[in-house]
Coordinates of C-alpha atoms in Angstrom, one line a residue:
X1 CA 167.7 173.5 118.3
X2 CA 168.7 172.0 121.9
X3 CA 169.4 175.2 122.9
X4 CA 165.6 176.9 122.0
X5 CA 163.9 174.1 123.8
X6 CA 166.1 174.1 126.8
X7 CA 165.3 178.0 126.7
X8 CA 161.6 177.5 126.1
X9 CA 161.5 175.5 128.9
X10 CA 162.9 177.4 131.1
X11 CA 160.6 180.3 130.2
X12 CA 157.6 178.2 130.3
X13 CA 159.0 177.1 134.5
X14 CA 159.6 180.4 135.4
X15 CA 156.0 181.4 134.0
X16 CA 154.4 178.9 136.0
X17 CA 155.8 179.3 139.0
X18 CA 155.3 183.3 138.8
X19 CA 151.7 182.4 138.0
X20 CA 151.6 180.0 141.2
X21 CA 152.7 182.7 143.7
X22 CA 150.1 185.2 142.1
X23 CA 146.8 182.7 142.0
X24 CA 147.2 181.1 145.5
X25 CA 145.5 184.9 147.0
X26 CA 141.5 184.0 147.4
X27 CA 139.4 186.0 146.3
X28 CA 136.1 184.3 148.9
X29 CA 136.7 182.5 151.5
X30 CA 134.4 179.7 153.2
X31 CA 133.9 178.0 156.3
X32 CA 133.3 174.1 154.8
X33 CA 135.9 171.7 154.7
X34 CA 137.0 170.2 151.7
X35 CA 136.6 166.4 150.6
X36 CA 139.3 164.6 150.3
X37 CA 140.4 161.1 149.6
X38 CA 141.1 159.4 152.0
X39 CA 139.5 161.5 154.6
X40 CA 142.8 163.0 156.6
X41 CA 140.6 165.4 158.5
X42 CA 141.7 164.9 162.7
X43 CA 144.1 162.5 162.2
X44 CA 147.5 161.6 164.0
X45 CA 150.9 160.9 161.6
X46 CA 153.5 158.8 162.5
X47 CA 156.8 161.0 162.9
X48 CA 158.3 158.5 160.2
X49 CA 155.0 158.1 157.6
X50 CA 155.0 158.1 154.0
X51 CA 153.8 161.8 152.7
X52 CA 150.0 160.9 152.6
X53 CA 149.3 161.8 149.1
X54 CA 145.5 162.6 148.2
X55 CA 143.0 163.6 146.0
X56 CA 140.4 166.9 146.4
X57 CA 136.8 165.6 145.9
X58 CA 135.8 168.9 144.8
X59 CA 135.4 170.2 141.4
X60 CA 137.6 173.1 140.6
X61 CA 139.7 174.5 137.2
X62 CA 143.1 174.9 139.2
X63 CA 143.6 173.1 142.9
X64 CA 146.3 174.8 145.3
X65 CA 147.4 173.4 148.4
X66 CA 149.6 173.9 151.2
X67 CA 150.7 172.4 154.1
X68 CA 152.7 173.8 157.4
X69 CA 152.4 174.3 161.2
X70 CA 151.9 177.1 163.0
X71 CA 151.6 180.4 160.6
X72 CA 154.1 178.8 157.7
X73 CA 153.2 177.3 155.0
X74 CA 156.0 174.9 154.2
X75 CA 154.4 172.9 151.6
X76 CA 152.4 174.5 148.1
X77 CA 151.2 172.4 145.5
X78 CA 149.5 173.7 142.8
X79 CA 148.1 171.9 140.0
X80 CA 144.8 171.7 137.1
X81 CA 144.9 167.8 138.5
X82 CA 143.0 167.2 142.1
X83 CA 145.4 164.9 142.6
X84 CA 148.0 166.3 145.2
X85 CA 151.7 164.5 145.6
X86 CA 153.5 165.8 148.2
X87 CA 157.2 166.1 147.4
X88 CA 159.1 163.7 149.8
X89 CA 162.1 165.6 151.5
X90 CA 159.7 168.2 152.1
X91 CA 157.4 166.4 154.0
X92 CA 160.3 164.5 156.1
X93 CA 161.4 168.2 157.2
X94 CA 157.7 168.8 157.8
X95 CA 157.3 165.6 160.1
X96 CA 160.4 166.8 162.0
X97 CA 159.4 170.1 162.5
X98 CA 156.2 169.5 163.9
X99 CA 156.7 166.7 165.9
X100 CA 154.0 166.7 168.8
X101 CA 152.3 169.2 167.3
X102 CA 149.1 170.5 164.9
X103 CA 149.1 170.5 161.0
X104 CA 147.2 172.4 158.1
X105 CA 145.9 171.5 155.0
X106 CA 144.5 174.4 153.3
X107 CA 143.4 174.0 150.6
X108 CA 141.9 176.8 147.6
X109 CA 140.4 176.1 144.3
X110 CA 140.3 178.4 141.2
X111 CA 136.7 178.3 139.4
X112 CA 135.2 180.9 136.9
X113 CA 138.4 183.1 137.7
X114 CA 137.9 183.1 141.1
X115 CA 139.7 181.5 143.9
X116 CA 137.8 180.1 146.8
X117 CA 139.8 178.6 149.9
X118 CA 138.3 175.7 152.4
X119 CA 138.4 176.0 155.9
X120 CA 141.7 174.6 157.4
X121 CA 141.8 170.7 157.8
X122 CA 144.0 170.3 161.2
X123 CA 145.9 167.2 161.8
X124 CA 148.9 166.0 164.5
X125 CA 151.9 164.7 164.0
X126 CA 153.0 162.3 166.5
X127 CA 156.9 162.5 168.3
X128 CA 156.7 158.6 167.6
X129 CA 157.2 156.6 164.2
X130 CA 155.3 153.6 163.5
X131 CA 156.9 150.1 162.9
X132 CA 158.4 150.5 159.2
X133 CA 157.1 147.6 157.1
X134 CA 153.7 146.1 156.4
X135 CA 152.7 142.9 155.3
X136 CA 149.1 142.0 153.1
X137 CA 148.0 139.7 150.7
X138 CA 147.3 141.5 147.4
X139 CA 145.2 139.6 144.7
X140 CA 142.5 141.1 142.3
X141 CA 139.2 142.2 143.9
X142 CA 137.2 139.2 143.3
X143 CA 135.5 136.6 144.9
X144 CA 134.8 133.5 142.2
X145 CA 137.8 133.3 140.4
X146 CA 141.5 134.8 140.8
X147 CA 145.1 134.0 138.9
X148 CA 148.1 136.0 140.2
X149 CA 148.4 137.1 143.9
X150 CA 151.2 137.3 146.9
X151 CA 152.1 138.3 150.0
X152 CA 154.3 141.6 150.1
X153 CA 155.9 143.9 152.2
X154 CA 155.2 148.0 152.3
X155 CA 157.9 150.6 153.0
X156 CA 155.5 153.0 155.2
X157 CA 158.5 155.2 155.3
X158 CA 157.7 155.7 151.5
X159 CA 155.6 153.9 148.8
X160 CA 158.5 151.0 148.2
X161 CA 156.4 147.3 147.7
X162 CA 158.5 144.2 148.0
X163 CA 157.3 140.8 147.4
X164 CA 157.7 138.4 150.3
X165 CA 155.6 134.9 148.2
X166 CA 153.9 134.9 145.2
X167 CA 152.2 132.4 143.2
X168 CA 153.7 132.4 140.6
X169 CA 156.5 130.7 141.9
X170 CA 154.2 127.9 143.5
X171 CA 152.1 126.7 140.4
X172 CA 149.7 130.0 140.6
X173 CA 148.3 128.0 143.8
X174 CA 146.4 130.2 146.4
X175 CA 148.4 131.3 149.2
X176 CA 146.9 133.4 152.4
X177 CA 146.7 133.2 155.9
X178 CA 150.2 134.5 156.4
X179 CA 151.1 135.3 160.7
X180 CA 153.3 136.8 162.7
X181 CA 154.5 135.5 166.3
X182 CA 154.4 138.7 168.0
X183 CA 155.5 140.7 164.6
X184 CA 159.0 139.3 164.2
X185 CA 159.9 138.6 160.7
X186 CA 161.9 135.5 161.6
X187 CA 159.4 133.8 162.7
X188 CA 156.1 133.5 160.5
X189 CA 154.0 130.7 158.5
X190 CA 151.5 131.2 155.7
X191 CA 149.2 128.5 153.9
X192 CA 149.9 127.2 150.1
X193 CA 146.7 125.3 148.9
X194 CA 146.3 123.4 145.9
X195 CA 147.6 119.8 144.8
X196 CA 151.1 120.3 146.7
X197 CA 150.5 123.0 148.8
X198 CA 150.6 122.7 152.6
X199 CA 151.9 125.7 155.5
X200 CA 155.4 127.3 155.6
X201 CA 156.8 128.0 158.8
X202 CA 159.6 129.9 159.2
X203 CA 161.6 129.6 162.3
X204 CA 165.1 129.9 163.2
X205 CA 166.4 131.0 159.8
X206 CA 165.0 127.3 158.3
X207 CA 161.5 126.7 156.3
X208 CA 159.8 123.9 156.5
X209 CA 156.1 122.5 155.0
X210 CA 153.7 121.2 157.2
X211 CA 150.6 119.1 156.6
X212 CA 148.4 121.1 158.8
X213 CA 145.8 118.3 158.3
X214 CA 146.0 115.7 160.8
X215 CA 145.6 112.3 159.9
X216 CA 141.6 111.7 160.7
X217 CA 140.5 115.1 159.9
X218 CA 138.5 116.3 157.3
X219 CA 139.9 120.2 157.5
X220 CA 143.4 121.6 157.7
X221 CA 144.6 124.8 159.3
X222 CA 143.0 128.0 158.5
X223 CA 143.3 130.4 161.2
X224 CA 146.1 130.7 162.9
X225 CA 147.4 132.0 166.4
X226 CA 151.4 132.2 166.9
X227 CA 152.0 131.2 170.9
X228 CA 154.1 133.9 172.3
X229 CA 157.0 131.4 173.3
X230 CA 157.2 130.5 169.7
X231 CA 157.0 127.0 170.2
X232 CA 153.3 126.5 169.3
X233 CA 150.6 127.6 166.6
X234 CA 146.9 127.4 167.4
X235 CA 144.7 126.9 164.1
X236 CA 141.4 126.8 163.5
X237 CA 140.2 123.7 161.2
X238 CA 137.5 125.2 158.7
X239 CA 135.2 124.1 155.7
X240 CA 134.3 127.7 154.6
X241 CA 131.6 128.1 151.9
X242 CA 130.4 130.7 149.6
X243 CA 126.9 131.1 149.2
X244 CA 125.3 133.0 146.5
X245 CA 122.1 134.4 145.6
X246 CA 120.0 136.0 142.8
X247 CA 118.1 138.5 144.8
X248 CA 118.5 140.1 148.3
X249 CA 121.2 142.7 149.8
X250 CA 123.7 140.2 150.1
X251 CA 124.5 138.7 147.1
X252 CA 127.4 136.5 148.3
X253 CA 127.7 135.6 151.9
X254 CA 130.5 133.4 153.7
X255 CA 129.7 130.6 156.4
X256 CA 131.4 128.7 158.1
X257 CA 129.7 124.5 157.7
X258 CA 132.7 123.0 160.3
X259 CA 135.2 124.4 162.3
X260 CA 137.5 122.4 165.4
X261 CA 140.7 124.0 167.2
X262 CA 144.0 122.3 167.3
X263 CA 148.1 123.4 168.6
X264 CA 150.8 122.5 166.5
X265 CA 153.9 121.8 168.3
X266 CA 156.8 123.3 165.9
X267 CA 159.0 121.3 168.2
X268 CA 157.8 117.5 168.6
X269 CA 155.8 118.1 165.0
X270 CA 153.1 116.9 166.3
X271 CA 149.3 118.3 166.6
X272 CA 147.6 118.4 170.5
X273 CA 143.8 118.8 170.5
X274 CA 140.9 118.1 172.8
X275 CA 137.5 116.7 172.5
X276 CA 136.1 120.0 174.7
X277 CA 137.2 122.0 171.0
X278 CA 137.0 119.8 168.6
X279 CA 133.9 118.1 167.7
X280 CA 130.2 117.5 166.3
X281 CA 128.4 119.8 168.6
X282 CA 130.1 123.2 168.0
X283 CA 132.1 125.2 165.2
X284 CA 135.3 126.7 167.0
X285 CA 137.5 129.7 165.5
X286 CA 139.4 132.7 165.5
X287 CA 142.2 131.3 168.2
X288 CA 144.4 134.0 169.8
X289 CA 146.5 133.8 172.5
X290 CA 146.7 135.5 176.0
X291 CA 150.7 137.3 176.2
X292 CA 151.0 134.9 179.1
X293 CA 150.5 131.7 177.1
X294 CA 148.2 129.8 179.3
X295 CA 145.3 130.7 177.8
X296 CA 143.8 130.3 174.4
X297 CA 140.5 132.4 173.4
X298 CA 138.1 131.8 170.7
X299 CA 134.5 132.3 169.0
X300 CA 132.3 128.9 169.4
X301 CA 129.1 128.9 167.6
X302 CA 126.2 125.8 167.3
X303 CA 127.5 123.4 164.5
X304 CA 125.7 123.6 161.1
X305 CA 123.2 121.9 160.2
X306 CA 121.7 121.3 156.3
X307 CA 119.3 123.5 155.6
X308 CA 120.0 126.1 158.5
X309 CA 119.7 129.4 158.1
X310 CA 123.0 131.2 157.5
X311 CA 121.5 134.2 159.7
X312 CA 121.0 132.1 162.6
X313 CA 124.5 131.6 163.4
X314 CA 126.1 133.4 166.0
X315 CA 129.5 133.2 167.5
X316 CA 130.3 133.6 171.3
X317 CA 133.7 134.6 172.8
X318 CA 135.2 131.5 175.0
X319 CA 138.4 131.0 176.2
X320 CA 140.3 127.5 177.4
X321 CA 144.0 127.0 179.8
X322 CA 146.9 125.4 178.1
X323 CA 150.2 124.6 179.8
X324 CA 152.5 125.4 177.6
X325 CA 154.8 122.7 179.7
X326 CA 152.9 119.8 179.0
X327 CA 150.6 120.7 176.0
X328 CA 147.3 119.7 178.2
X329 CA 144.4 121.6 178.1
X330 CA 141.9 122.9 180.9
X331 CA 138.1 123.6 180.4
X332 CA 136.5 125.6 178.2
X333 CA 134.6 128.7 179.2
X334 CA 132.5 131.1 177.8
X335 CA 133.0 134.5 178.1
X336 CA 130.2 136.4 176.6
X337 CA 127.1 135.3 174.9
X338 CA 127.3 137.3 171.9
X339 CA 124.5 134.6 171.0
X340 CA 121.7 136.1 173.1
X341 CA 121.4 139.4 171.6
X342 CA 121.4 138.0 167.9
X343 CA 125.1 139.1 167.3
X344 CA 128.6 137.7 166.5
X345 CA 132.1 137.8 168.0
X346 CA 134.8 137.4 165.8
X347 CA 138.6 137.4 166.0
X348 CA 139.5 138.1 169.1
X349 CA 142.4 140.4 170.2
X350 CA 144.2 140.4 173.8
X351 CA 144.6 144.5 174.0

């Protein structure tokens, strides 16, 4: 009996792949390009990324697609599903063939008997990879209430997900806010909150937790901003506050009703702060540093006041000097005025 199905099976491959070479010939051809998801149409690859598996938004009995440089097809995929997985080895021999150079996606779909194939979509492949991990916060997509969540790591060399913290292993207490100085692994902090939460900063192979409230504050760290010797962490202090409402286009919005600016010193454990960023009259947040280290820019917008429209807050870009030598502070400018045109900056990044 083994033997019949193993011979069935056999027949059955060799059918479908006889039937794959014959259908892939269009009978029509057009000059529209397909929908996809996600849209791959004039991008750039990384000479090391994941095969970008998709799906064809269009509707079709059969869905055949292939994939090459130059006049060869090096990749054909054909399936009743409009899902398309690209096999793995095949794309890695792909990506090193046409390194520095332009990619197909052609793609042909079989309705009423008929196949139809799309005009080309044409993509690069880059002669550089990308860094190989990635590291998010993944929780269910909700905004009132929430159980399981983490921090993990993704393989963008393939589809590999690695947990890096998860909640379940601190009470099922939130955990976010998790930062890089400069990208290094070894040296990184993320916020626990809850009952006995508090931040853990990794540094030098140790973790430690941090009270990231000082004594005499009414807010801990939120935001945060590694300082590129590695010695300091900026954080924003924020009372963030969901709003929500039975009618409108935004049903939920965010605000912030307080926010100040503070440095942790990972050496001397101690927090440095200055009355010029932390006080009644503004909200201060979003820190980042400049590569240098000397100064610190931020978003500062009017402090909130009960009843005050949420829509009539608005964040300028500002910036402040730090010596990283003796922790002091110089004064605070503003940069641009976001403010006077009705608009918001927020989180700054030194290009």
């Amino acid at each position: 009996m083994k033997t019949i199905y193993i011979l069935l099976i056999t027949v059955l491959s060799w059918s479908l792949q006889a039937c794959t070479a014959q259908c892939g010939k269009p009978d029509t051809c057009t000059d529209s390009i397909p929908r996809i998801y996600p849209d791959y149409a004039g991008v750039t690859f990384p000479l090391n990324i994941a095969p970008p598996n998709f799906r064809i938004g269009e509707n079709a009995d059969a869905f055949q697609t292939e994939i090459g440089t130059g006049e060869t097809a090096d990749i054909l995929y054909t399936s009743k599903s409009s899902e398309v997985i690209i096999p793995t080895k095949k794309w890695k021999k792909l990506l090193q063939k046409a390194a520095g150079k332009e990619i197909f996606i052609r793609i042909t779909l079989l309705r009423g008997g008929k196949w139809t194939r799309y005009a080309d979509i044409k993509d690069t492949i880059s002669d550089e990879p990308i860094d190989e991990y990635l590291v998010y916060r993944l929780l269910y997509p909700g905004y009132e209430l929430w159980n399981e969540m983490g921090i993990y790591q993704r393989d963008l060399t393939g589809y590999e997900e690695t947990p890096i913290a998860e909640n379940r292993n601190f009470g099922k207490q939130c955990i976010n806010c998790h930062t890089f100085n400069q990208n290094s692994p070894e040296t990184m902090m993320v916020h626990v909150r809850g009952k006995s939460g508090g931040t853990l900063i990794c540094k030098n192979g140790k973790v430690e937790k941090v009270n990231t409230k000082p004594e005499g504050f009414k807010n801990g760290g939120t935001y945060a901003a590694w300082h590129p010797s590695g010695r300091y962490i900026a954080f924003s202090m924020n009372e963030i506050q969901q709003f929500f409402h039975s009618s409108g286009q935004k049903p939920i919005e965010v605000s912030d009703l307080a926010a100040d600016l503070m440095v942790y010193d990972t050496e001397k454990k101690t927090f440095l702060t200055d009355s010029l960023i932390c006080g009644e009259r503004y909200m201060e947040t979003f820190p980042n540093w400049t590569p240098d280290g000397k100064t610190l820019y931020f978003c500062r917008g009017n402090a909130y006041k009960e009843k005050m429209p949420l829509d009539s807050i608005h964040y300028d870009l500002c910036r402040i000097g730090f010596d990283p030598e003796s922790g002091k502070f110089g004064t605070p400018e503003c940069v641009y005025r976001a403010s006077e045109q009705g608009k918001s900056v927020s989180f700054p990044r030194v290009s």
